[in-house]
Short mmCIF file of C-alpha atoms in Angstrom, two decimals:
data_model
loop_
_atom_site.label_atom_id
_atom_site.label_comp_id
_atom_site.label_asym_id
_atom_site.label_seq_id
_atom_site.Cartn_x
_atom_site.Cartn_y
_atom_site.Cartn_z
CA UNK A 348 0.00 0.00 0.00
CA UNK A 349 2.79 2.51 1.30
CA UNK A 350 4.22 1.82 -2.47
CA UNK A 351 1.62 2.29 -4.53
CA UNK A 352 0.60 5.02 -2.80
CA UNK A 353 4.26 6.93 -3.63
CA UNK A 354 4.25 5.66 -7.00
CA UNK A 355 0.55 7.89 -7.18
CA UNK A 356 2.20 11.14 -5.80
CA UNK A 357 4.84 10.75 -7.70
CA UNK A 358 2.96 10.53 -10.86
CA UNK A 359 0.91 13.08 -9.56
CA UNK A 360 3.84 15.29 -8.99
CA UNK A 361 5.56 14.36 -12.63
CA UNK A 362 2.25 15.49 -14.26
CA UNK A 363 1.95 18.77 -12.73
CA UNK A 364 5.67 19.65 -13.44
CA UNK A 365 4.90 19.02 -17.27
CA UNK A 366 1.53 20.42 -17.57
CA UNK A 367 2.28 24.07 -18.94
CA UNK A 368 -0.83 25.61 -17.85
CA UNK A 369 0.82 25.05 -13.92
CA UNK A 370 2.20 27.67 -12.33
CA UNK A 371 5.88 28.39 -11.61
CA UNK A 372 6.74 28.21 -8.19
CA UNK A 373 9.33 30.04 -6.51
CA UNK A 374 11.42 30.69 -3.11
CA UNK A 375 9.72 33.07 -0.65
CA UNK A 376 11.63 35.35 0.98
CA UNK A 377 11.80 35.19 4.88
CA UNK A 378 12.12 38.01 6.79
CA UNK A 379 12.87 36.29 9.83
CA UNK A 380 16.09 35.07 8.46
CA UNK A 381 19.56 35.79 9.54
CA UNK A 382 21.39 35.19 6.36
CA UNK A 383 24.45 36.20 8.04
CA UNK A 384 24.55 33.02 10.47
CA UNK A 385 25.50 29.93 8.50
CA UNK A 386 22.51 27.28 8.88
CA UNK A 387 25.07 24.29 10.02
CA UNK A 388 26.96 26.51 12.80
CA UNK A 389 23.76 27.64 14.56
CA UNK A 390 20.50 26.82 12.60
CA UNK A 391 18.50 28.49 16.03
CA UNK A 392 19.64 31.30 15.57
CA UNK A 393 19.89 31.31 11.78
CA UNK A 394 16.12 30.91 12.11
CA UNK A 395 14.82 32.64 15.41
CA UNK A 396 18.14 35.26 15.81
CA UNK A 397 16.38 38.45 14.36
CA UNK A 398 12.90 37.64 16.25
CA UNK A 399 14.28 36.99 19.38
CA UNK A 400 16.25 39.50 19.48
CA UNK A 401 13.31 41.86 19.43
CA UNK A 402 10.08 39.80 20.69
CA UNK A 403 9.18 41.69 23.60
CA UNK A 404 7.19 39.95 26.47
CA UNK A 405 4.65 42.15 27.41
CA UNK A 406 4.66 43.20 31.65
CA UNK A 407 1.38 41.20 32.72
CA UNK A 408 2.27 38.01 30.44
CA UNK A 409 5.12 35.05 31.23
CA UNK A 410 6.12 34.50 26.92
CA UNK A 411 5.29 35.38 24.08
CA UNK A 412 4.76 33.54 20.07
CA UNK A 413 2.20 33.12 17.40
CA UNK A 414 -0.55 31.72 20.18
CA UNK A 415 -0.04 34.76 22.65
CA UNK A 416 -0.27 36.79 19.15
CA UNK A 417 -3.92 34.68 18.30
CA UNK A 418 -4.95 34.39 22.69
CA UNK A 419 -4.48 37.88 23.14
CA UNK A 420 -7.06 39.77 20.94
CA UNK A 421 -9.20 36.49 21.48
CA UNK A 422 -9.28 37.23 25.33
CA UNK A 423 -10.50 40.82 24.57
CA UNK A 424 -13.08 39.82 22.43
CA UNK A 425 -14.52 38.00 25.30
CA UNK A 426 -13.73 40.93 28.00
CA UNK A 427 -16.04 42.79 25.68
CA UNK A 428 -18.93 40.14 25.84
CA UNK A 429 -18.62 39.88 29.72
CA UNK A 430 -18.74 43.71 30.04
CA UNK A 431 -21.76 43.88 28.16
CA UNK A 432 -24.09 40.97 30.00
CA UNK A 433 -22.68 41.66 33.26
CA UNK A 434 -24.29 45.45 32.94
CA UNK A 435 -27.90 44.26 31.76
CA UNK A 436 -30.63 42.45 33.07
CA UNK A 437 -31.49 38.78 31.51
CA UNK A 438 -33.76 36.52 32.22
CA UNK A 439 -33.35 34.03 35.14
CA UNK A 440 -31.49 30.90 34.41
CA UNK A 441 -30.27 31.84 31.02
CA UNK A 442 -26.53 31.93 29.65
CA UNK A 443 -26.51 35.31 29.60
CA UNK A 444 -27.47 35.85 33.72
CA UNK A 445 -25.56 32.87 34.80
CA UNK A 446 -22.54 34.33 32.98
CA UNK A 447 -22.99 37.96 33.52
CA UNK A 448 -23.40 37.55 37.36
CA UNK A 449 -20.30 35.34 37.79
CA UNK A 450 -18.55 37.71 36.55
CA UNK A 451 -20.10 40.51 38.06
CA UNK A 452 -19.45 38.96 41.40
CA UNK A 453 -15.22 38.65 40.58
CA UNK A 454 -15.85 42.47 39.82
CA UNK A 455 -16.71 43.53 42.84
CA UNK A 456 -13.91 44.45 44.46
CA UNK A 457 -15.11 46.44 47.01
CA UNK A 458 -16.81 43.54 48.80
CA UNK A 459 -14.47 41.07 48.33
CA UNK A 460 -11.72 43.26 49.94
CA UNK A 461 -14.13 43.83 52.88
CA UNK A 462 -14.60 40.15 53.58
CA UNK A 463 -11.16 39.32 53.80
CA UNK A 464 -10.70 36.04 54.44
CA UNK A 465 -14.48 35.13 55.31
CA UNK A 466 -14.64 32.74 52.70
CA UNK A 467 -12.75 30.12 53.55
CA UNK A 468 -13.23 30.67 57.49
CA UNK A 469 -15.90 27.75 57.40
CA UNK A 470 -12.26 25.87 56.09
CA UNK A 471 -9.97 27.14 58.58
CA UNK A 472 -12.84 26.20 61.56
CA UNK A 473 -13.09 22.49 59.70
CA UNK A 474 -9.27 21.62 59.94
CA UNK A 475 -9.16 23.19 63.48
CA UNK A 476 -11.80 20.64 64.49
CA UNK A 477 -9.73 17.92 62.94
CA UNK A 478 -8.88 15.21 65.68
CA UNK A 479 -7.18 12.40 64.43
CA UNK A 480 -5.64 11.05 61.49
CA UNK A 481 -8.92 9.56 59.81
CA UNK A 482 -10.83 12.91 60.19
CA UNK A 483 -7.57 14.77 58.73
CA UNK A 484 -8.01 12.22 55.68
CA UNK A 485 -11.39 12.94 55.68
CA UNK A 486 -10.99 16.31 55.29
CA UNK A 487 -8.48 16.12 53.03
CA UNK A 488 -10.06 13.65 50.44
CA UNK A 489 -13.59 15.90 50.97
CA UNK A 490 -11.78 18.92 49.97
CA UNK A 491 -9.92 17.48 46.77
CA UNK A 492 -13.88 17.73 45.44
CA UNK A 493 -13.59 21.31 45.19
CA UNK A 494 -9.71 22.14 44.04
CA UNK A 495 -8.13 22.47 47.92
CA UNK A 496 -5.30 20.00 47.04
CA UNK A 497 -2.70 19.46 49.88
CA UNK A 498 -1.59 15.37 50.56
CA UNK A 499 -3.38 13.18 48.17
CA UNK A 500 -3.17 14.07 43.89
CA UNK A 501 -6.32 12.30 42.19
CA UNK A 502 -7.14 12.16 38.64
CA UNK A 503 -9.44 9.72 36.10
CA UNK A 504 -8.05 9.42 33.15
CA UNK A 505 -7.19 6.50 30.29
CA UNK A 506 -5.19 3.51 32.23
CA UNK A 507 -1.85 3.53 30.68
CA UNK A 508 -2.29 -0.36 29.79
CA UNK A 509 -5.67 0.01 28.36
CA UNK A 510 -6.95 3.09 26.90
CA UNK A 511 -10.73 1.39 26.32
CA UNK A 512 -10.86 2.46 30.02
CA UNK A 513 -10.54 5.20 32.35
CA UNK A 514 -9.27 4.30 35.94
CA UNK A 515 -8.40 6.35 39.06
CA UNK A 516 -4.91 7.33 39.57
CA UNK A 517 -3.10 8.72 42.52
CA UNK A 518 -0.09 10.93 42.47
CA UNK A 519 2.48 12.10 44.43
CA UNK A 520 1.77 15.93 45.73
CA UNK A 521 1.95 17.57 49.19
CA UNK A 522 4.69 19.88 48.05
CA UNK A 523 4.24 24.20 47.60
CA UNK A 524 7.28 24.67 45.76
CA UNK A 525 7.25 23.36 42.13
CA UNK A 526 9.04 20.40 42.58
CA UNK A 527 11.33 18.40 44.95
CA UNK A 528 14.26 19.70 43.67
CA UNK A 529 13.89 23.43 45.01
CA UNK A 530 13.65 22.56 48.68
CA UNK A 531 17.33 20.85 48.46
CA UNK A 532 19.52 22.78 45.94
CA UNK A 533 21.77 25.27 47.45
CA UNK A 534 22.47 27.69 44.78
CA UNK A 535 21.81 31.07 45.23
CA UNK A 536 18.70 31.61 42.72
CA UNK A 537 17.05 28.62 44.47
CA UNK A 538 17.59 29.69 48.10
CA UNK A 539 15.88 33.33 47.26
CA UNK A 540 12.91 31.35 46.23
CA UNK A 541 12.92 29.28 49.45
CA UNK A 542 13.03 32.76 51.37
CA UNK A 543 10.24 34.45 49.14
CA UNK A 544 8.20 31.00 49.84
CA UNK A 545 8.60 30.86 53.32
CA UNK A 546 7.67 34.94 53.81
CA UNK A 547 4.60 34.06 51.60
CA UNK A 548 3.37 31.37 53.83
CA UNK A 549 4.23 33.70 56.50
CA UNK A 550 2.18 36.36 55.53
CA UNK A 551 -0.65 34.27 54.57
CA UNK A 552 -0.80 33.56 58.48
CA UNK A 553 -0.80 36.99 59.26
CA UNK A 554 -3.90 37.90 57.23
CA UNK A 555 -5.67 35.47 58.94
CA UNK A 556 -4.75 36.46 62.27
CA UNK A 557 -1.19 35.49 63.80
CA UNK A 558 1.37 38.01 64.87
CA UNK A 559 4.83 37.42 62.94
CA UNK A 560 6.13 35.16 66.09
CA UNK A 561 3.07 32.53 65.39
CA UNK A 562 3.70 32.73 61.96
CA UNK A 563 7.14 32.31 61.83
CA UNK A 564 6.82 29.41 64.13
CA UNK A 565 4.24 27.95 61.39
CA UNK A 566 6.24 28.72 59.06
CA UNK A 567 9.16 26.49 59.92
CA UNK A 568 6.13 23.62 60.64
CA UNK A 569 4.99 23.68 57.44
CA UNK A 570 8.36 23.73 55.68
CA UNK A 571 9.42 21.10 57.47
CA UNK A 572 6.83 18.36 56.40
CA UNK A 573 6.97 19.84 53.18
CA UNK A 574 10.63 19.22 53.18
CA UNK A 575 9.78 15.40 54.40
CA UNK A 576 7.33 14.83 51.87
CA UNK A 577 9.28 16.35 48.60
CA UNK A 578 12.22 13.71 49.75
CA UNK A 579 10.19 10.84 48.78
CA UNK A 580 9.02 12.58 45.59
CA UNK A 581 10.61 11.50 42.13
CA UNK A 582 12.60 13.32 40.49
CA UNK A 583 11.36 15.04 37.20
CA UNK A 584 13.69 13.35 35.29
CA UNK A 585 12.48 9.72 37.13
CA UNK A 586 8.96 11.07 36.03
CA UNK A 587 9.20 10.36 32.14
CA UNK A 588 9.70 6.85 32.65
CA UNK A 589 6.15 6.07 32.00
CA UNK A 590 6.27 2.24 33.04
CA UNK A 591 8.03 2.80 36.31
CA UNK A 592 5.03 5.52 37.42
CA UNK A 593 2.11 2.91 36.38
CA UNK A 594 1.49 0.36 39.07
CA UNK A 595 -2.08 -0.30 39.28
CA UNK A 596 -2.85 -1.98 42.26
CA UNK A 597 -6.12 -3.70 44.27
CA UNK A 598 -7.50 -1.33 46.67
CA UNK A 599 -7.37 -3.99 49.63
CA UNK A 600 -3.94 -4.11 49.24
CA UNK A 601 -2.68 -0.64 49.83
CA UNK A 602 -5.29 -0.64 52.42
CA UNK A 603 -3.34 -3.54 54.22
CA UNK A 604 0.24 -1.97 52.86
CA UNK A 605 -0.69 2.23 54.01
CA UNK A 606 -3.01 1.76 56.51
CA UNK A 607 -2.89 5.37 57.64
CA UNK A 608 -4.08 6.76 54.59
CA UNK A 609 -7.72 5.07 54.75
CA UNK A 610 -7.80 4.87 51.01
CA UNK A 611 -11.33 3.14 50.88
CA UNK A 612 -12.86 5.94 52.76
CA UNK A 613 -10.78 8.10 50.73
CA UNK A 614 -12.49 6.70 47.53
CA UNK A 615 -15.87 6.91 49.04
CA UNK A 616 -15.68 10.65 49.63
CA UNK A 617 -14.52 11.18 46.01
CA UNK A 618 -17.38 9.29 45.04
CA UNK A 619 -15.37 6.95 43.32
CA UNK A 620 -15.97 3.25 43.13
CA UNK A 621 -13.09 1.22 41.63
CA UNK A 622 -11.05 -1.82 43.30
CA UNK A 623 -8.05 -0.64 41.94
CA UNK A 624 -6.41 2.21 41.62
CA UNK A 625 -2.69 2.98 39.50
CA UNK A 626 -0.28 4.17 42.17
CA UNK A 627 1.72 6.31 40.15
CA UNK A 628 4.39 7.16 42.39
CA UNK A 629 3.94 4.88 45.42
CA UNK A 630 7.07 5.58 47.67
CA UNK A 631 5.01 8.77 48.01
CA UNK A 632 2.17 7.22 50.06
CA UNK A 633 4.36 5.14 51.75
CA UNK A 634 5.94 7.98 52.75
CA UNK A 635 2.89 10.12 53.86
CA UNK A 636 1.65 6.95 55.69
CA UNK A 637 4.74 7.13 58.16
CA UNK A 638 4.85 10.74 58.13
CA UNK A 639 1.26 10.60 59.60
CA UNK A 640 1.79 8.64 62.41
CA UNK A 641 5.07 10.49 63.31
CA UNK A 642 3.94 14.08 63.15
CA UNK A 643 1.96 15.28 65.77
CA UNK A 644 -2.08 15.84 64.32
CA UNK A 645 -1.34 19.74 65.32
CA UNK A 646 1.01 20.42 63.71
CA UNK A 647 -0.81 18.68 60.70
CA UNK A 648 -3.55 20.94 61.01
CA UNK A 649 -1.37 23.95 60.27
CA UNK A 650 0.10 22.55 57.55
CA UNK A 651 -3.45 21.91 55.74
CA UNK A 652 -4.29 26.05 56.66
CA UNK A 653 -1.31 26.47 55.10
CA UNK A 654 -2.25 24.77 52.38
CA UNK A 655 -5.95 25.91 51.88
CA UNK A 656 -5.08 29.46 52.24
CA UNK A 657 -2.59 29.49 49.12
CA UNK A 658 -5.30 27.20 47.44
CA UNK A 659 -7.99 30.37 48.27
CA UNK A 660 -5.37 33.03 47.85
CA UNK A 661 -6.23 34.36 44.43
CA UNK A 662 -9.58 34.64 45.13
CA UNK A 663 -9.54 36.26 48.50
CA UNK A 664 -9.14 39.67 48.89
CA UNK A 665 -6.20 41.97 47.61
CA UNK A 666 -3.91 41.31 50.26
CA UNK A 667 -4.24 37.81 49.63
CA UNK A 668 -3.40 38.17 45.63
CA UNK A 669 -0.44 41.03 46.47
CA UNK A 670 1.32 38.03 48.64
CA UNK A 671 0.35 35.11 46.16
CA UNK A 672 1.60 37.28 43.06
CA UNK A 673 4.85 38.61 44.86
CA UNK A 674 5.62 34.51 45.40
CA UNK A 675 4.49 33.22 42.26
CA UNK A 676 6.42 36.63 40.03
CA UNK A 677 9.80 34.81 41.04
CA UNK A 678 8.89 31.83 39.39
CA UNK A 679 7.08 33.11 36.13
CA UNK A 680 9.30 36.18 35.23
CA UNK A 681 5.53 38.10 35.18
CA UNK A 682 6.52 41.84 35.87
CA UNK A 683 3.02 42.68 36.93
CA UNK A 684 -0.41 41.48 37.74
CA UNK A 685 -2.74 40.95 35.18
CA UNK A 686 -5.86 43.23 35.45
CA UNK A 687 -9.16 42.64 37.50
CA UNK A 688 -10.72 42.06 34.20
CA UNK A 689 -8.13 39.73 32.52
CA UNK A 690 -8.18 37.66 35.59
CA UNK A 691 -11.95 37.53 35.46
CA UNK A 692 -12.32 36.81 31.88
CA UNK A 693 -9.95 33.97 32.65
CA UNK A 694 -11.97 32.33 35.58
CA UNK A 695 -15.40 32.65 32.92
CA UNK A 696 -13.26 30.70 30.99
CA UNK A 697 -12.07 27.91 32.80
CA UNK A 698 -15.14 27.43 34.71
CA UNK A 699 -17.75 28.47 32.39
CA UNK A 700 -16.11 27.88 29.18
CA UNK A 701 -19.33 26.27 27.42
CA UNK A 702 -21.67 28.47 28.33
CA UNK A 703 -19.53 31.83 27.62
CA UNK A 704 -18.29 30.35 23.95
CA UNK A 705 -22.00 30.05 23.29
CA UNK A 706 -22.14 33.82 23.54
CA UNK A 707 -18.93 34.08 21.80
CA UNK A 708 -20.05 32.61 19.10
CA UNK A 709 -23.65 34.42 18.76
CA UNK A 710 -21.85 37.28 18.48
CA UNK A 711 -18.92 36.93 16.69
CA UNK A 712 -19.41 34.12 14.39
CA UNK A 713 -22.88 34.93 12.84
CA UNK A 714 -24.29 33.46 9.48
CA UNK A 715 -22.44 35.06 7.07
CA UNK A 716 -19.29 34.01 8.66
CA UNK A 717 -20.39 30.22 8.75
CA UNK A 718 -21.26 30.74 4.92
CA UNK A 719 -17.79 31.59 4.29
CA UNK A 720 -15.97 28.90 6.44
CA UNK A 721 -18.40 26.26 4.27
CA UNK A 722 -16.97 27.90 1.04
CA UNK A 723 -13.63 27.58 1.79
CA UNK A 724 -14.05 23.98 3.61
CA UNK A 725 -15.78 22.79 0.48
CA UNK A 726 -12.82 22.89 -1.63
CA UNK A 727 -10.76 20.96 1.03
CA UNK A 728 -10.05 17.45 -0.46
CA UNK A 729 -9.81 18.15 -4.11
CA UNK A 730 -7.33 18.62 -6.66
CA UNK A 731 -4.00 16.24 -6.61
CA UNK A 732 -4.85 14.12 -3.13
CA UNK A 733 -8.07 13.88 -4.16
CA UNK A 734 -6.68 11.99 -7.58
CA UNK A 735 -4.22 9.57 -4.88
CA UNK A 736 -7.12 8.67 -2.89
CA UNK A 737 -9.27 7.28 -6.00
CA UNK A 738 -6.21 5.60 -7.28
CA UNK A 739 -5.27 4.02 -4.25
CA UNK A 740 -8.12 2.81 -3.08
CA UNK A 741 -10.15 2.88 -6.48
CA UNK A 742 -13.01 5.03 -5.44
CA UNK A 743 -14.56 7.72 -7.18
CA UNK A 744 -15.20 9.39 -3.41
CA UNK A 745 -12.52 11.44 -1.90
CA UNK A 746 -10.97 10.75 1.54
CA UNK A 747 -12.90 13.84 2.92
CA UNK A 748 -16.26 13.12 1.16
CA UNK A 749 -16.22 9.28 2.56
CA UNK A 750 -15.09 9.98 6.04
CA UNK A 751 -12.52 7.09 6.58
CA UNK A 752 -9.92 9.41 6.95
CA UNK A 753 -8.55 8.30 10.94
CA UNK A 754 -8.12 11.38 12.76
CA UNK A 755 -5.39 12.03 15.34
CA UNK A 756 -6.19 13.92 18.57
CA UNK A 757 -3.50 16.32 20.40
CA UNK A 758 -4.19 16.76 24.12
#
């Protein structure tokens, strides 16, 4: 098949080169270029060397390239929609009011910066009444449900053996800093993000009501099981061997094996009945079993504030996003915040995404624009491949007309 099939193209080819009527093609001229680099010596910079030397990352973005270039104007093409329905009255229950109020609500600035830290108070009074170590799983597995992540990472997605199914897999996590690495190299760059870190945590403390003693004190708490936890975590090197993070195992047995972690009530919280589970890293939970056993349940309990309030802190009030963003700048290279309206356009986005490209697309892609996009997709399929296809599989349809064509998907 693969034979015949370049025997077609390159008849195909041969007959276009000798038909006269076909048009001359010729070299285009790239800009971009740096003629004066030779290809073989540094074909990066031969390429890229004139745009990156002058591709400018604007202050309230971490990089820029062709999607920034198609995101950007995108982004305030929605800002635009969300201005407009979150200023007028709609009826109950539709797109429009359920949209328009969300993000009327992230607007308000005023009353979020006068609640402070109300809303996750409920939180902070739940871990304080934690007890033991199966009500601090309880919490934690409870609070996974609604994005508070601190001990246990849970996903479903495709098992890695068998992608007919989808299977629960747990992770390592635990960790504030990106990875395990930055809470053990020494250099310089590395230490000034374990400072910035630790005065973030630190501060978050204070907004909720410590004086700098407490919080300091805290501070060193937290960082220390932190510190415990990322020294069981792989590497992210060890992470990209696939097979050596897949190890699905029965439920009952890591029950027996990390008895502290309570995985089938765990499971039942999520809402998620399986008898196995793929343990992708599971020196992890081994780990975090010991580890809960051997530090004290108070000292747990601050870690998991600790936690929740840089889960919350982008939400919260302005305080709260000053200290996340003066943390998280170090890491991104972001000069400055992004606006109250960027950041709310953003949250529509992610957690009203269908719903908001509905009114996206009643706006912006009317009829006359469908009309056009059917023109142009009509001719798609014709011509030269079109001529391969009916030779190769000796059909007078074309790949696109039939619909056999397999398509690839890109996550």
């Amino acid at each position: 098949m693969n034979k015949l099939f370049c025997l077609c193209l390159a008849l195909v080819i041969l007959g276009a080169c000798n038909n006269p009527d076909s048009p001359k093609q010729s070299f285009v001229a790239v800009s971009g270029i740096d003629s004066s680099i030779k290809p073989g010596n540094d074909f990066f910079r031969y390429v890229n060397g004139r745009w990156y030397d002058t591709a400018k990352i604007a202050d309230d973005q971490t990089g820029v390239g062709s999607y920034s270039f198609l995101n950007i104007p995108q982004k305030q093409l929605l800002q635009n929609i969300l201005d407009s329905v979150s200023k007028m009255q709609h009826t109950p229950g539709s797109i429009e009011q359920k949209v328009g109020d969300f993000y009327a609500s992230g607007m308000d600035t005023v009353t979020i910066n006068q609640r402070g830290y109300q809303p996750i108070q409920p939180i902070l009074a739940r871990i304080d009444a934690i007890s033991d170590v199966p009500s601090l799983i309880k919490f934690v597995a409870i609070e996974l449900k609604t994005g508070n992540h601190s001990i246990i990472g849970f996903g479903i997605s495709p098992d890695n053996k068998n992608s007919g199914i989808n299977i629960a897999h747990v992770y390592q996590a635990g960790i504030g800093l990106p990875d395990r690495d930055y809470y053990f190299k020494t250099d310089s760059p590395t230490i000034s993000i374990q400072q910035a870190y630790k005065k973030y945590i630190s501060t978050l403390f204070q907004l909720t009501g410590s004086d700098l003693a407490a919080a300091t004190k805290n501070v060193d708490i937290v960082y220390g099981i932190e510190k415990q936890i990322a020294a069981s975590h792989k590497t992210n090197i060890e992470l990209r061997d696939i097979n050596a993070n897949y190890n699905k195992t029965a439920v009952a047995s890591i029950g027996k094996t990390q008895p502290n972690m309570g995985w089938e009530t765990v499971l039942a919280n999520l809402d998620a009945k399986t008898d196995s589970v793929d343990m992708a890293q599971s020196a992890y939970y081994d780990k975090v079993n010991a580890l809960l056993k051997s530090i004290p349940i108070n000292d747990w309990k601050i870690y998991l504030k600790a936690r929740t309030m840089s889960s919350y802190a982008e939400e919260l009030s302005k305080s709260f996003m000053d200290a996340s963003f003066e943390f998280s700048k170090l890491l991104s290279g972001q000069a400055i915040q992004k606006s109250r309206r960027q950041i709310m356009t953003q949250n529509v986005d992610n957690y009203l995404g269908q719903a908001l490209g509905q009114l996206y697309v009643k706006r912006y892609f009317n009829e006359d624009a469908k009309k056009r996009v059917k023109s142009k997709a009509a001719g798609i399929g014709q011509g030269s491949l079109s001529v391969i296809w009916k030779v190769v599989h000796g059909s007078t349809t074309s790949s696109t007309e039939a619909g056999t064509v397999p398509r690839r998907t890109y996550n």
